[in-house]
Amino acid sequence: MEHIVQWKSIRDQAMIVTGTNIYIPQTIYQPYTEADRVRYIEKANLKEPIIFITTHPDQWGIALEDALRARMKELHGRDDQMFEDCGPSVSIRLQWPGYRAWTKQIPTMDFKSPKCPITKGKLAKNIANCVKRFIEDKEKERMEMEADRRWKVGTRYIRMEDLMLVSLHHISKGSWQPQLRLRTSWNEIQQRRAQPTPALGV
């Protein structure tokens, strides 16, 4: 399917200057039943991926920390309108390795006057908030039994600040999935993981 080819090709096409070329190895969301796959994927008019390109330096990817703090000056097309003709909301899905699938709805409209579709900058901030919420939720959960512990999320593991948003993919009729890569090196994350947990009351 074209949307799966596009998801996989991002890693080969992306220009990377800062951060790493290590992508979070998500599976691509698919509806459970064959009938739903036909209805929501094969018969849906899936849109092209949204690429988050920044300047100074020129590369694919915006740090989620910058997006969350609305530091968008370097984001190309930050005022472009997104999600035209997509309904009032879309689902942002994360298929993070080692955890149950996670989803959160975000609005497609900015309700300022006059009402209009959200901009690319606002979309990046909304996705950063989704990833932040995902990590806060999953930090309290155990990973699946056979999971690769390198992808554990939480304060001493992978944090929102460690990630960059490269692209957003339309993977079913009402669902979009972000392509994320590590901003922080594995060595730095491993060092954080190895630090002893501070004793209570210290």
JSON list of N, CA, C and O in Angstrom, two decimals, residues 11 39 55 57 60 63 66 70-71 85 87 92 94 102 114 127-128 153 157 160 166-167 171 174 180 186 192-193:
[
{"chain": "A", "resi": 11, "resn": "ARG", "atom": "N", "xyz": [12.68, 7.48, 6.05]},
{"chain": "A", "resi": 11, "resn": "ARG", "atom": "CA", "xyz": [13.99, 7.29, 6.69]},
{"chain": "A", "resi": 11, "resn": "ARG", "atom": "C", "xyz": [15.13, 7.43, 5.69]},
{"chain": "A", "resi": 11, "resn": "ARG", "atom": "O", "xyz": [16.24, 7.83, 6.05]},
{"chain": "A", "resi": 39, "resn": "ARG", "atom": "N", "xyz": [-12.60, -0.50, 4.24]},
{"chain": "A", "resi": 39, "resn": "ARG", "atom": "CA", "xyz": [-13.40, 0.73, 4.37]},
{"chain": "A", "resi": 39, "resn": "ARG", "atom": "C", "xyz": [-12.55, 1.94, 4.74]},
{"chain": "A", "resi": 39, "resn": "ARG", "atom": "O", "xyz": [-12.72, 3.02, 4.18]},
{"chain": "A", "resi": 55, "resn": "THR", "atom": "N", "xyz": [14.68, 25.23, 8.96]},
{"chain": "A", "resi": 55, "resn": "THR", "atom": "CA", "xyz": [15.84, 25.90, 8.38]},
{"chain": "A", "resi": 55, "resn": "THR", "atom": "C", "xyz": [16.80, 26.31, 9.49]},
{"chain": "A", "resi": 55, "resn": "THR", "atom": "O", "xyz": [16.41, 26.41, 10.65]},
{"chain": "A", "resi": 57, "resn": "PRO", "atom": "N", "xyz": [19.55, 24.72, 11.10]},
{"chain": "A", "resi": 57, "resn": "PRO", "atom": "CA", "xyz": [20.00, 24.12, 9.83]},
{"chain": "A", "resi": 57, "resn": "PRO", "atom": "C", "xyz": [18.84, 23.56, 9.02]},
{"chain": "A", "resi": 57, "resn": "PRO", "atom": "O", "xyz": [17.76, 23.31, 9.55]},
{"chain": "A", "resi": 60, "resn": "TRP", "atom": "N", "xyz": [15.05, 17.72, 8.11]},
{"chain": "A", "resi": 60, "resn": "TRP", "atom": "CA", "xyz": [13.71, 17.20, 8.35]},
{"chain": "A", "resi": 60, "resn": "TRP", "atom": "C", "xyz": [13.60, 16.88, 9.84]},
{"chain": "A", "resi": 60, "resn": "TRP", "atom": "O", "xyz": [14.32, 16.03, 10.34]},
{"chain": "A", "resi": 63, "resn": "ALA", "atom": "N", "xyz": [12.38, 19.58, 16.93]},
{"chain": "A", "resi": 63, "resn": "ALA", "atom": "CA", "xyz": [12.44, 19.05, 18.29]},
{"chain": "A", "resi": 63, "resn": "ALA", "atom": "C", "xyz": [11.08, 19.22, 18.95]},
{"chain": "A", "resi": 63, "resn": "ALA", "atom": "O", "xyz": [10.48, 20.30, 18.90]},
{"chain": "A", "resi": 66, "resn": "ASP", "atom": "N", "xyz": [10.88, 22.13, 21.27]},
{"chain": "A", "resi": 66, "resn": "ASP", "atom": "CA", "xyz": [10.66, 23.43, 20.63]},
{"chain": "A", "resi": 66, "resn": "ASP", "atom": "C", "xyz": [9.20, 23.60, 20.21]},
{"chain": "A", "resi": 66, "resn": "ASP", "atom": "O", "xyz": [8.61, 24.67, 20.38]},
{"chain": "A", "resi": 70, "resn": "ALA", "atom": "N", "xyz": [6.33, 26.37, 21.43]},
{"chain": "A", "resi": 70, "resn": "ALA", "atom": "CA", "xyz": [5.96, 27.24, 20.31]},
{"chain": "A", "resi": 70, "resn": "ALA", "atom": "C", "xyz": [7.16, 28.00, 19.76]},
{"chain": "A", "resi": 70, "resn": "ALA", "atom": "O", "xyz": [7.04, 29.14, 19.29]},
{"chain": "A", "resi": 71, "resn": "ARG", "atom": "N", "xyz": [8.34, 27.36, 19.78]},
{"chain": "A", "resi": 71, "resn": "ARG", "atom": "CA", "xyz": [9.53, 27.94, 19.15]},
{"chain": "A", "resi": 71, "resn": "ARG", "atom": "C", "xyz": [9.54, 27.46, 17.69]},
{"chain": "A", "resi": 71, "resn": "ARG", "atom": "O", "xyz": [10.17, 26.47, 17.35]},
{"chain": "A", "resi": 85, "resn": "ASP", "atom": "N", "xyz": [-10.88, 19.90, 5.03]},
{"chain": "A", "resi": 85, "resn": "ASP", "atom": "CA", "xyz": [-11.84, 18.84, 4.65]},
{"chain": "A", "resi": 85, "resn": "ASP", "atom": "C", "xyz": [-11.58, 17.53, 5.38]},
{"chain": "A", "resi": 85, "resn": "ASP", "atom": "O", "xyz": [-11.76, 16.44, 4.82]},
{"chain": "A", "resi": 87, "resn": "GLY", "atom": "N", "xyz": [-12.91, 16.98, 8.70]},
{"chain": "A", "resi": 87, "resn": "GLY", "atom": "CA", "xyz": [-13.81, 16.84, 9.83]},
{"chain": "A", "resi": 87, "resn": "GLY", "atom": "C", "xyz": [-13.30, 17.62, 11.04]},
{"chain": "A", "resi": 87, "resn": "GLY", "atom": "O", "xyz": [-12.22, 18.23, 10.99]},
{"chain": "A", "resi": 92, "resn": "ILE", "atom": "N", "xyz": [-4.60, 10.94, 16.65]},
{"chain": "A", "resi": 92, "resn": "ILE", "atom": "CA", "xyz": [-3.15, 10.77, 16.56]},
{"chain": "A", "resi": 92, "resn": "ILE", "atom": "C", "xyz": [-2.82, 9.44, 17.24]},
{"chain": "A", "resi": 92, "resn": "ILE", "atom": "O", "xyz": [-3.17, 9.22, 18.41]},
{"chain": "A", "resi": 94, "resn": "LEU", "atom": "N", "xyz": [-0.05, 6.34, 18.29]},
{"chain": "A", "resi": 94, "resn": "LEU", "atom": "CA", "xyz": [1.33, 5.92, 18.54]},
{"chain": "A", "resi": 94, "resn": "LEU", "atom": "C", "xyz": [1.35, 4.41, 18.73]},
{"chain": "A", "resi": 94, "resn": "LEU", "atom": "O", "xyz": [0.55, 3.86, 19.49]},
{"chain": "A", "resi": 102, "resn": "TRP", "atom": "N", "xyz": [-1.77, 3.40, 21.44]},
{"chain": "A", "resi": 102, "resn": "TRP", "atom": "CA", "xyz": [-2.27, 4.59, 22.17]},
{"chain": "A", "resi": 102, "resn": "TRP", "atom": "C", "xyz": [-2.82, 5.58, 21.15]},
{"chain": "A", "resi": 102, "resn": "TRP", "atom": "O", "xyz": [-2.26, 5.73, 20.06]},
{"chain": "A", "resi": 114, "resn": "PRO", "atom": "N", "xyz": [-11.80, 34.73, 12.67]},
{"chain": "A", "resi": 114, "resn": "PRO", "atom": "CA", "xyz": [-12.75, 33.71, 12.22]},
{"chain": "A", "resi": 114, "resn": "PRO", "atom": "C", "xyz": [-12.16, 32.30, 12.35]},
{"chain": "A", "resi": 114, "resn": "PRO", "atom": "O", "xyz": [-10.95, 32.13, 12.29]},
{"chain": "A", "resi": 127, "resn": "ILE", "atom": "N", "xyz": [0.96, 17.67, 18.49]},
{"chain": "A", "resi": 127, "resn": "ILE", "atom": "CA", "xyz": [1.60, 16.35, 18.48]},
{"chain": "A", "resi": 127, "resn": "ILE", "atom": "C", "xyz": [2.59, 16.23, 19.64]},
{"chain": "A", "resi": 127, "resn": "ILE", "atom": "O", "xyz": [2.67, 15.19, 20.30]},
{"chain": "A", "resi": 128, "resn": "ALA", "atom": "N", "xyz": [3.34, 17.30, 19.90]},
{"chain": "A", "resi": 128, "resn": "ALA", "atom": "CA", "xyz": [4.26, 17.29, 21.04]},
{"chain": "A", "resi": 128, "resn": "ALA", "atom": "C", "xyz": [3.50, 17.04, 22.34]},
{"chain": "A", "resi": 128, "resn": "ALA", "atom": "O", "xyz": [3.95, 16.27, 23.20]},
{"chain": "A", "resi": 153, "resn": "VAL", "atom": "N", "xyz": [10.02, 4.27, 28.12]},
{"chain": "A", "resi": 153, "resn": "VAL", "atom": "CA", "xyz": [9.82, 5.71, 28.25]},
{"chain": "A", "resi": 153, "resn": "VAL", "atom": "C", "xyz": [9.66, 6.10, 29.71]},
{"chain": "A", "resi": 153, "resn": "VAL", "atom": "O", "xyz": [9.25, 5.29, 30.54]},
{"chain": "A", "resi": 157, "resn": "TYR", "atom": "N", "xyz": [14.33, 7.44, 31.29]},
{"chain": "A", "resi": 157, "resn": "TYR", "atom": "CA", "xyz": [14.46, 6.68, 30.06]},
{"chain": "A", "resi": 157, "resn": "TYR", "atom": "C", "xyz": [14.28, 7.64, 28.87]},
{"chain": "A", "resi": 157, "resn": "TYR", "atom": "O", "xyz": [14.92, 8.68, 28.82]},
{"chain": "A", "resi": 160, "resn": "MET", "atom": "N", "xyz": [10.10, 13.10, 26.28]},
{"chain": "A", "resi": 160, "resn": "MET", "atom": "CA", "xyz": [9.63, 13.91, 25.16]},
{"chain": "A", "resi": 160, "resn": "MET", "atom": "C", "xyz": [10.76, 14.77, 24.61]},
{"chain": "A", "resi": 160, "resn": "MET", "atom": "O", "xyz": [10.89, 14.95, 23.39]},
{"chain": "A", "resi": 166, "resn": "VAL", "atom": "N", "xyz": [9.44, 14.20, 12.63]},
{"chain": "A", "resi": 166, "resn": "VAL", "atom": "CA", "xyz": [9.90, 14.27, 11.25]},
{"chain": "A", "resi": 166, "resn": "VAL", "atom": "C", "xyz": [8.73, 14.43, 10.28]},
{"chain": "A", "resi": 166, "resn": "VAL", "atom": "O", "xyz": [8.76, 15.26, 9.38]},
{"chain": "A", "resi": 167, "resn": "SER", "atom": "N", "xyz": [7.68, 13.64, 10.49]},
{"chain": "A", "resi": 167, "resn": "SER", "atom": "CA", "xyz": [6.56, 13.64, 9.55]},
{"chain": "A", "resi": 167, "resn": "SER", "atom": "C", "xyz": [5.32, 13.11, 10.24]},
{"chain": "A", "resi": 167, "resn": "SER", "atom": "O", "xyz": [5.38, 12.51, 11.31]},
{"chain": "A", "resi": 171, "resn": "ILE", "atom": "N", "xyz": [-2.80, 7.30, 8.00]},
{"chain": "A", "resi": 171, "resn": "ILE", "atom": "CA", "xyz": [-2.69, 5.85, 7.92]},
{"chain": "A", "resi": 171, "resn": "ILE", "atom": "C", "xyz": [-4.04, 5.13, 7.90]},
{"chain": "A", "resi": 171, "resn": "ILE", "atom": "O", "xyz": [-4.10, 3.93, 7.64]},
{"chain": "A", "resi": 174, "resn": "GLY", "atom": "N", "xyz": [-9.56, 8.33, 9.57]},
{"chain": "A", "resi": 174, "resn": "GLY", "atom": "CA", "xyz": [-9.54, 9.41, 10.54]},
{"chain": "A", "resi": 174, "resn": "GLY", "atom": "C", "xyz": [-8.31, 9.43, 11.41]},
{"chain": "A", "resi": 174, "resn": "GLY", "atom": "O", "xyz": [-8.29, 10.10, 12.45]},
{"chain": "A", "resi": 180, "resn": "LEU", "atom": "N", "xyz": [8.85, 9.60, 14.36]},
{"chain": "A", "resi": 180, "resn": "LEU", "atom": "CA", "xyz": [9.70, 10.26, 15.35]},
{"chain": "A", "resi": 180, "resn": "LEU", "atom": "C", "xyz": [11.11, 9.70, 15.29]},
{"chain": "A", "resi": 180, "resn": "LEU", "atom": "O", "xyz": [11.30, 8.50, 15.05]},
{"chain": "A", "resi": 186, "resn": "TRP", "atom": "N", "xyz": [22.07, 7.61, 22.00]},
{"chain": "A", "resi": 186, "resn": "TRP", "atom": "CA", "xyz": [21.84, 6.44, 22.83]},
{"chain": "A", "resi": 186, "resn": "TRP", "atom": "C", "xyz": [22.72, 6.48, 24.08]},
{"chain": "A", "resi": 186, "resn": "TRP", "atom": "O", "xyz": [22.28, 6.11, 25.16]},
{"chain": "A", "resi": 192, "resn": "ARG", "atom": "N", "xyz": [21.74, 8.07, 31.60]},
{"chain": "A", "resi": 192, "resn": "ARG", "atom": "CA", "xyz": [20.62, 8.50, 32.44]},
{"chain": "A", "resi": 192, "resn": "ARG", "atom": "C", "xyz": [19.97, 7.29, 33.11]},
{"chain": "A", "resi": 192, "resn": "ARG", "atom": "O", "xyz": [19.64, 7.30, 34.28]},
{"chain": "A", "resi": 193, "resn": "ARG", "atom": "N", "xyz": [19.81, 6.23, 32.32]},
{"chain": "A", "resi": 193, "resn": "ARG", "atom": "CA", "xyz": [19.18, 5.00, 32.82]},
{"chain": "A", "resi": 193, "resn": "ARG", "atom": "C", "xyz": [20.02, 4.37, 33.94]},
{"chain": "A", "resi": 193, "resn": "ARG", "atom": "O", "xyz": [19.48, 3.77, 34.87]}
]
